[in-house]
Short mmCIF file of C-alpha atoms in Angstrom, two decimals:
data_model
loop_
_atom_site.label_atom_id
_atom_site.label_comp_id
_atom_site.label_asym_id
_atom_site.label_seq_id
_atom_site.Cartn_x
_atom_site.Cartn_y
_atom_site.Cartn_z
CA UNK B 143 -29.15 11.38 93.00
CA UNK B 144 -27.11 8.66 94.70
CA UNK B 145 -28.62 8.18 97.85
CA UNK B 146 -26.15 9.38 101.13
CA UNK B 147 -24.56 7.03 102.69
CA UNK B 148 -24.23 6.87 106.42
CA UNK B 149 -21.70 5.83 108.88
CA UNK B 150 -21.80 2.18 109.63
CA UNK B 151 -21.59 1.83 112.98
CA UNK B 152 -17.86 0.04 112.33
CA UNK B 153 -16.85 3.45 111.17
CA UNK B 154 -19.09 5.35 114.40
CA UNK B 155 -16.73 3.29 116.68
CA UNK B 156 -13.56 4.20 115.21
CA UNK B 157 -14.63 7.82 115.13
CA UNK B 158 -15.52 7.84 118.65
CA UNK B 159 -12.38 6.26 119.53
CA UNK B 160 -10.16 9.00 117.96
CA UNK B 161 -11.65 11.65 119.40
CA UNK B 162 -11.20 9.65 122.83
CA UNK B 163 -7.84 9.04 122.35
CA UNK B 164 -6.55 12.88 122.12
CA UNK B 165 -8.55 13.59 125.26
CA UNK B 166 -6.99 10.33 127.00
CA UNK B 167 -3.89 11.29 126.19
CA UNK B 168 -3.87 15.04 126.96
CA UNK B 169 -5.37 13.89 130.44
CA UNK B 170 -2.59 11.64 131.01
CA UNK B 171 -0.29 14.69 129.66
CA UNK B 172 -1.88 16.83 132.63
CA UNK B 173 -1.69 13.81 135.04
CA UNK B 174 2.22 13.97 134.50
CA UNK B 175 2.20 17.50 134.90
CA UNK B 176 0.84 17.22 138.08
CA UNK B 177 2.75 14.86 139.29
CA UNK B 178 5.81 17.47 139.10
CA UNK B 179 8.17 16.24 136.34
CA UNK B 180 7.78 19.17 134.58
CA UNK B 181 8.20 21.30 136.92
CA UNK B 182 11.29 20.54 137.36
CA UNK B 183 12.20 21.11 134.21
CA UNK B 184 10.87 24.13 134.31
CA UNK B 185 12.87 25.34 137.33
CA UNK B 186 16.34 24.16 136.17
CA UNK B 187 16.72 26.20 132.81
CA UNK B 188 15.18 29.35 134.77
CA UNK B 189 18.28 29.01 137.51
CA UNK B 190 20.62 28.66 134.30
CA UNK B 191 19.88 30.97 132.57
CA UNK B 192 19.05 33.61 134.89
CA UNK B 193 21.91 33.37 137.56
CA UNK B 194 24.70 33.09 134.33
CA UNK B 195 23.28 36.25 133.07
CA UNK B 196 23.19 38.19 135.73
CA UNK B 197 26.42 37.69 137.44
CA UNK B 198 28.25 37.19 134.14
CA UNK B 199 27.98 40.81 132.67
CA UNK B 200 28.68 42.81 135.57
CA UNK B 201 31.73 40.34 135.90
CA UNK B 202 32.70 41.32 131.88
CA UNK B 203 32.30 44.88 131.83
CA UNK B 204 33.78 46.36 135.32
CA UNK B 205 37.31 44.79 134.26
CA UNK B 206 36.52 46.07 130.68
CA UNK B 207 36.39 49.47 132.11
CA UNK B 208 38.13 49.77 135.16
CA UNK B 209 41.56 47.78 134.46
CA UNK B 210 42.37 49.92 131.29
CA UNK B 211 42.21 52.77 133.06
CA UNK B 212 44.16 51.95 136.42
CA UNK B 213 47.04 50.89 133.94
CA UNK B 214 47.23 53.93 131.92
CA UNK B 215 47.36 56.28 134.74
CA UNK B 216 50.36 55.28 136.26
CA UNK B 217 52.14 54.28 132.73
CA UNK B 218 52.06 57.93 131.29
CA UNK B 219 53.18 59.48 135.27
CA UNK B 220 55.65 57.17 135.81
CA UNK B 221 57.57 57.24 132.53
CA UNK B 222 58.77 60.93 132.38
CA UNK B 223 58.97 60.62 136.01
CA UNK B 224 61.82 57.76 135.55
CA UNK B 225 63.55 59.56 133.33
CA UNK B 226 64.04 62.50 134.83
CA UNK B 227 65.57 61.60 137.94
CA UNK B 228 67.95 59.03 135.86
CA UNK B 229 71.19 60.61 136.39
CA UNK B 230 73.35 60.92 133.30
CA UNK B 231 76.16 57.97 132.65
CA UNK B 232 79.34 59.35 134.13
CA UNK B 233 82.39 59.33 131.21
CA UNK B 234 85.33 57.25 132.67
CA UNK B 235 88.07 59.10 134.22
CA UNK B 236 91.04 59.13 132.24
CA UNK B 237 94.10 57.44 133.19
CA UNK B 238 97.54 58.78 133.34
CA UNK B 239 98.79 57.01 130.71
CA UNK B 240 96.11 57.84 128.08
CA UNK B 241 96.74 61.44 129.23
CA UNK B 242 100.10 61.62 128.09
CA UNK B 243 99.34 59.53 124.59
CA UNK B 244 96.58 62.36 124.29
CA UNK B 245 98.83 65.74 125.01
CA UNK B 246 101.52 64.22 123.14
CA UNK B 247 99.54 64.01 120.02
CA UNK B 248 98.40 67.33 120.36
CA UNK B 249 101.39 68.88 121.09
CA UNK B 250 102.61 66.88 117.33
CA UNK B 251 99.64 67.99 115.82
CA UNK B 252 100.36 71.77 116.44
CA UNK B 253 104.20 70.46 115.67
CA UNK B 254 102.72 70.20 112.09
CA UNK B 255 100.71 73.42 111.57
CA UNK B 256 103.03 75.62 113.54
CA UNK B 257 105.90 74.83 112.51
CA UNK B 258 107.37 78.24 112.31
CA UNK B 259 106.39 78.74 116.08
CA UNK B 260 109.14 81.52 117.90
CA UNK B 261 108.80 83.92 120.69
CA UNK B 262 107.02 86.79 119.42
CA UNK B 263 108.97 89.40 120.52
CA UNK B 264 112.05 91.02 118.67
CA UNK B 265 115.69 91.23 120.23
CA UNK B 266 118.91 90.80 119.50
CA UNK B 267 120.49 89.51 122.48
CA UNK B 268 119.50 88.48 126.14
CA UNK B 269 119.29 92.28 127.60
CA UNK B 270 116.87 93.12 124.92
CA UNK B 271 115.05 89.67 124.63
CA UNK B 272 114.73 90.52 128.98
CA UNK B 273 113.54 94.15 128.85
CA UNK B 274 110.79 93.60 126.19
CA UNK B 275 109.94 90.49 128.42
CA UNK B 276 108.71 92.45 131.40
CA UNK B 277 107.07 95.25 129.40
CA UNK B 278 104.94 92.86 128.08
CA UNK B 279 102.68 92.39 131.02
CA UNK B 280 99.45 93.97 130.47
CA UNK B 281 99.63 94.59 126.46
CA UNK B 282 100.43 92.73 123.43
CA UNK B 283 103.90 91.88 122.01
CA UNK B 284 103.12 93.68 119.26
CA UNK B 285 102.58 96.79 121.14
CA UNK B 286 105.95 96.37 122.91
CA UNK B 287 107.99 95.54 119.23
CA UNK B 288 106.54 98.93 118.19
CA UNK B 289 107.89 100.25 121.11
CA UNK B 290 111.13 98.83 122.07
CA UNK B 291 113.23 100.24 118.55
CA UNK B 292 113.61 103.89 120.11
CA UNK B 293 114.31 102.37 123.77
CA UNK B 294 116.84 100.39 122.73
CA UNK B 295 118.66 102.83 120.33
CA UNK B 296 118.70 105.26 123.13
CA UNK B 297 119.92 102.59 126.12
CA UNK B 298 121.45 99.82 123.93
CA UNK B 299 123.32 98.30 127.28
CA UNK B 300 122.37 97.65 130.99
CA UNK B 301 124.98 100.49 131.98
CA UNK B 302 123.09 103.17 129.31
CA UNK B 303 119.62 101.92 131.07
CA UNK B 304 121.05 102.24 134.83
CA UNK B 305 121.93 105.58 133.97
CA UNK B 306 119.38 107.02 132.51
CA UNK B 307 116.13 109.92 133.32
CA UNK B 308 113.29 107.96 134.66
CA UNK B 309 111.24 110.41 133.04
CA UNK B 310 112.66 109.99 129.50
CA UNK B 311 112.24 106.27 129.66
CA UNK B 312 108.63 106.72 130.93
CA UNK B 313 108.09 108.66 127.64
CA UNK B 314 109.69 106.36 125.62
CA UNK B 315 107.88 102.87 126.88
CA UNK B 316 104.49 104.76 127.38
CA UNK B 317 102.36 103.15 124.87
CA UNK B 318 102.86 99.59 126.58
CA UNK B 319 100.92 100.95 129.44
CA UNK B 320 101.58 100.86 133.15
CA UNK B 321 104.70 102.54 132.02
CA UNK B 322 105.77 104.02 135.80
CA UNK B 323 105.84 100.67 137.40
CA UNK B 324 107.76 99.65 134.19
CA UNK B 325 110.29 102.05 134.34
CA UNK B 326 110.97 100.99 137.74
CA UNK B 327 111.11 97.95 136.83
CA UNK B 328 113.39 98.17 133.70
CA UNK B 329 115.77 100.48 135.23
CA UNK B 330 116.11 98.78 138.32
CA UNK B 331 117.17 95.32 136.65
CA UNK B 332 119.39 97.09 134.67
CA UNK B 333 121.30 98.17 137.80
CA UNK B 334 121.34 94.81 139.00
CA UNK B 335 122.96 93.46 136.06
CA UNK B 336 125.65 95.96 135.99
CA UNK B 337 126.39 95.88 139.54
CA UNK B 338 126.10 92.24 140.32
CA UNK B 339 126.46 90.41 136.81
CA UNK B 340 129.20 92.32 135.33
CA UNK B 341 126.76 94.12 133.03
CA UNK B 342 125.49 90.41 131.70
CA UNK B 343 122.35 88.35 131.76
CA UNK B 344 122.24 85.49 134.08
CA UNK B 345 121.50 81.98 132.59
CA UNK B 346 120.36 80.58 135.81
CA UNK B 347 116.44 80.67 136.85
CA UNK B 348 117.55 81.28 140.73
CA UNK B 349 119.66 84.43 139.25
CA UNK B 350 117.04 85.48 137.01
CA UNK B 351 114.13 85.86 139.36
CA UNK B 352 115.86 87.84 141.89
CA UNK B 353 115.90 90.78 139.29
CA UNK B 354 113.50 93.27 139.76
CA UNK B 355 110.31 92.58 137.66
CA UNK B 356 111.37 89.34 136.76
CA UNK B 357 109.37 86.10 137.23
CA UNK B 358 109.20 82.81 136.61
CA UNK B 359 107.59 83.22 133.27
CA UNK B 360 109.72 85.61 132.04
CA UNK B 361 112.97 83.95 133.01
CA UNK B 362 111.53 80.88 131.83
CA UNK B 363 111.29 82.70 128.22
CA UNK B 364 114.62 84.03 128.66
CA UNK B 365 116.50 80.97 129.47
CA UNK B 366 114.53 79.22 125.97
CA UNK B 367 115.23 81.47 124.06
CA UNK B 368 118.18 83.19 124.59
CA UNK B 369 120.44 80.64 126.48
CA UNK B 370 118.47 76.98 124.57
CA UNK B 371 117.59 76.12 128.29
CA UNK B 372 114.26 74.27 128.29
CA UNK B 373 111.41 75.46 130.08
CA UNK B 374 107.51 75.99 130.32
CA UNK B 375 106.72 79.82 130.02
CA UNK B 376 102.70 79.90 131.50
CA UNK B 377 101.24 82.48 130.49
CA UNK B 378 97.59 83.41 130.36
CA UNK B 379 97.11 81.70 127.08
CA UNK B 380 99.32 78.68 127.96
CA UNK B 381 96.90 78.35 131.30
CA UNK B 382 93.45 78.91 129.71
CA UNK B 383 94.50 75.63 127.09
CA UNK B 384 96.06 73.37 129.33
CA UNK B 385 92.84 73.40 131.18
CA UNK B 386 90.56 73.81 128.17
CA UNK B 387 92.45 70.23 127.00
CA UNK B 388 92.16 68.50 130.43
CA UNK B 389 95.72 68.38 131.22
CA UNK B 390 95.55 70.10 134.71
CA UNK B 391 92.64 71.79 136.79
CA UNK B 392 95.41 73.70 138.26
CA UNK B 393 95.25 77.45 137.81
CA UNK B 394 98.45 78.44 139.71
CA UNK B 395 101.28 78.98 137.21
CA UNK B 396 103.82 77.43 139.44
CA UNK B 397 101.90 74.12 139.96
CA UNK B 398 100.39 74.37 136.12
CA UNK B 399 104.38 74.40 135.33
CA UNK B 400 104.38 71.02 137.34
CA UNK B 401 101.57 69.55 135.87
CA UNK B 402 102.60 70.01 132.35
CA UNK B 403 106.42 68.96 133.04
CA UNK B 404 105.35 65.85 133.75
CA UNK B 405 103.65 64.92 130.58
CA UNK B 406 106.62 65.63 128.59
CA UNK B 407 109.99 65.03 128.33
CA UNK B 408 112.11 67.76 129.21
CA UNK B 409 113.40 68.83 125.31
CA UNK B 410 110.14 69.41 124.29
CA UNK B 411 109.60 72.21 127.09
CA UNK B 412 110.24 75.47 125.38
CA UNK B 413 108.69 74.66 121.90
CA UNK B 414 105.70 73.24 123.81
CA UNK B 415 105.33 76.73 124.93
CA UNK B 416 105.37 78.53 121.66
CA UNK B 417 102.95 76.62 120.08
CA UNK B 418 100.18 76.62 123.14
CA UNK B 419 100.61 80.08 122.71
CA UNK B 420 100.67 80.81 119.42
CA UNK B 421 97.45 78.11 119.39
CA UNK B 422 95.83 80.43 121.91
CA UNK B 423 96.44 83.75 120.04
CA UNK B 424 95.23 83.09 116.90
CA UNK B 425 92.83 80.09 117.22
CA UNK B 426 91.72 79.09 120.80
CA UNK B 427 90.87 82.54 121.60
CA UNK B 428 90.04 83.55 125.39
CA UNK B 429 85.87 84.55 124.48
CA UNK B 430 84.58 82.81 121.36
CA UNK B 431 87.29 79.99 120.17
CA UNK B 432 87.39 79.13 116.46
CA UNK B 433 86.35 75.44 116.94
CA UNK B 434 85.21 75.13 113.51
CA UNK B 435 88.85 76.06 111.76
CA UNK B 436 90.36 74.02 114.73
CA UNK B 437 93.28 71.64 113.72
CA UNK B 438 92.92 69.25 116.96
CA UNK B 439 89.03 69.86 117.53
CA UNK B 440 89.02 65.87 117.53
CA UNK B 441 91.44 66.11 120.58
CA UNK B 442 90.01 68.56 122.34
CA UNK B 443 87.15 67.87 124.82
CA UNK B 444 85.91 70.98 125.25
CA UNK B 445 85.16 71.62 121.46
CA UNK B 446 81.69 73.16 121.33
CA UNK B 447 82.84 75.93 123.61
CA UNK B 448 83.30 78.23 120.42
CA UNK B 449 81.87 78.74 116.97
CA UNK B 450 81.52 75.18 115.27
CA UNK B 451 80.39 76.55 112.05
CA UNK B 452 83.89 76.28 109.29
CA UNK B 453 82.85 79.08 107.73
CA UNK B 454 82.49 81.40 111.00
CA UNK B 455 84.91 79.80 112.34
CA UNK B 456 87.66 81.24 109.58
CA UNK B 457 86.05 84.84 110.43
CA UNK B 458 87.49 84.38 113.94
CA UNK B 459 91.12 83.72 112.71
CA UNK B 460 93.54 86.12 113.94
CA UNK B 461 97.46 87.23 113.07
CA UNK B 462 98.78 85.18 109.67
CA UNK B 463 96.02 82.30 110.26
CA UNK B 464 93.49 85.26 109.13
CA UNK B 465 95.81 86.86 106.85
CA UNK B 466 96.67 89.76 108.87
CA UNK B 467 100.49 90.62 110.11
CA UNK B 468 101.97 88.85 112.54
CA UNK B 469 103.11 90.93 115.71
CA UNK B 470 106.90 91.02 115.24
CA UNK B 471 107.92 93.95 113.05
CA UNK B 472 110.92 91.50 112.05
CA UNK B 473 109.86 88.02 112.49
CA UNK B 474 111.84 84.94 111.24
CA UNK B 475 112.80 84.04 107.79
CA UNK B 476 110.46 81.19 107.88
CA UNK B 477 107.60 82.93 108.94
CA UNK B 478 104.60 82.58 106.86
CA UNK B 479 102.86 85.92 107.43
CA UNK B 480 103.67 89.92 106.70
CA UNK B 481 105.62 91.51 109.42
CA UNK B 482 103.95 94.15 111.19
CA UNK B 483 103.75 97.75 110.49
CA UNK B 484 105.85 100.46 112.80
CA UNK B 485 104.23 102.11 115.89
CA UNK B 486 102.05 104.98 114.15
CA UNK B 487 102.05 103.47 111.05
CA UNK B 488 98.77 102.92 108.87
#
């Protein structure tokens, strides 16, 4: 075997000298330590990271929390809130001018689809046209055309009326109801006439409403259509439109007369009449108007008041509109529908 060599004392030193050097140097490592330079460092990154962190999250999660709810709250109260005590946009009034343009083309429109408009109640002259005029308050005109054939055969002339029973013509004009106060009423015109107009019909209004039972209205429909003498007949149909269309809020038929006079030129009066009413009778009705089958519904602003539905509307349809007889038991050549049947008849 190779004898074992030993450490020359060259290699002894350097030995020794390494394992000096570590201690040396972690001596001087401590020395520094001492000294306080690391301590220093040691502090600093504690503040920094300590201080951050604790005022940092508390500062990220209350707004997180907090904010979204504070803004929500009030968002969902406040809308509905808002919009609920928003009043509704006013329409504009309409002016005078645009009134007229608007009646006007009404009043053309029902021009077109009534064309065969006439008073609906059958005469032969003014005397006739006068008495079935004032027993039509309170009942239908076709009520009094079913009525007045046997009147007027028995009293053809003011003089025969004057001089009749009271209690025959009650029996006679009894289905038109009220027929006392009628009879007074008939009887005691017909007295006037023959004493004061020579047994004729006046064709002034001031003449005409003097007689007993005898209004504006009905002289108005007397002086149209007997004497061509223009003028607005309001009647409860007549009213109930003009106001349903806006024209007047007046409900007095004196000042409703007023109201509508002034929209329209004076010629157009008595035709104006017939076709409001003939309108109201068989279209415009008083409780559920046919709105749906209406010919002006785009006119009119209080459509929606009736049935809207076309096909319920037709249902509603009344006289020839509906195809049912009119109410004149002779109405005009040009009338479109089937006259109606006798009083008593099927």
């Amino acid at each position: 075997m190779p004898p074992v060599s030993q450490p020359s004392e060259k290699n002894q030193a350097t030995a020794g000298a390494a394992k000096r050097t570590p201690a040396k140097k972690a001596a001087g490592t401590s020395a520094k330590k001492a000294a306080g330079t690391p301590a220093k460092k040691a502090t600093a990154p504690v503040a920094k990271k300590t201080t951050p962190a604790k005022t940092k999250a508390p500062a990220t999660k209350t707004p997180a929390t907090k904010t979204p709810a504070k803004a929500e709250t009030p968002a969902k109260a406040k809308t509905p809130t808002k919009a609920k005590a928003k009043p509704p946009a006013k329409p504009k009034p309409e002016s005078h001018a645009a009134l007229v343009r608007r009646a006007r083309r009404i009043n053309r429109e029902l021009a077109d689809v009534y064309s065969y408009a006439h008073p609906e109640l059958d005469f032969e002259n003014p005397f006739e046209l006068l008495v079935a005029t004032v027993l039509s308050a309170q009942t239908t005109d076709l009520r009094v055309n079913q009525t007045t054939p046997r009147l007027f055969a028995a009293y053809p002339t003011p003089e025969d009326l004057a001089g009749a029973n009271p209690e025959e013509v009650e029996e006679l004009i009894r289905p038109t109801g009220f027929f006392r106060a009628k009879t007074k009423s008939i009887m005691g015109l017909a007295v006037a006439l023959r004493d004061n107009h020579g047994g004729e019909v006046p064709g002034c209004l001031e003449d005409l409403v003097k007689l007993p039972g005898v209004g504006r209205k009905t002289a108005f429909v007397v002086l149209g259509n007997a004497f061509g003498v223009p003028g607005i007949t309001v009647d409860t149909h007549f009213g109930r439109l003009v106001r349903r269309w806006k024209w007047t809020e007046e409900t007095d038929p004196v000042k409703v007369e007023a109201a509508i006079a002034d929209l329209f030129p004076k010629s157009e009066w008595t035709m104006l009449s017939h076709r409001v009413i003939f309108h109201g009778r068989r279209i415009c009705h008083s409780r559920k108007p046919a709105c749906g089958a209406c010919p002006i519904a785009d006119l009119c602003p209080s459509y929606g008041e009736g049935e809207t539905d076309p096909e319920k509307a037709k249902k509603l349809l009344k006289y020839e509109m509906g195809g049912l007889p009119g109410q004149r038991l002779k109405p005009p050549p040009d009338y479109p529908g089937k006259a109606a049947p006798p009083l008593g008849a099927a």
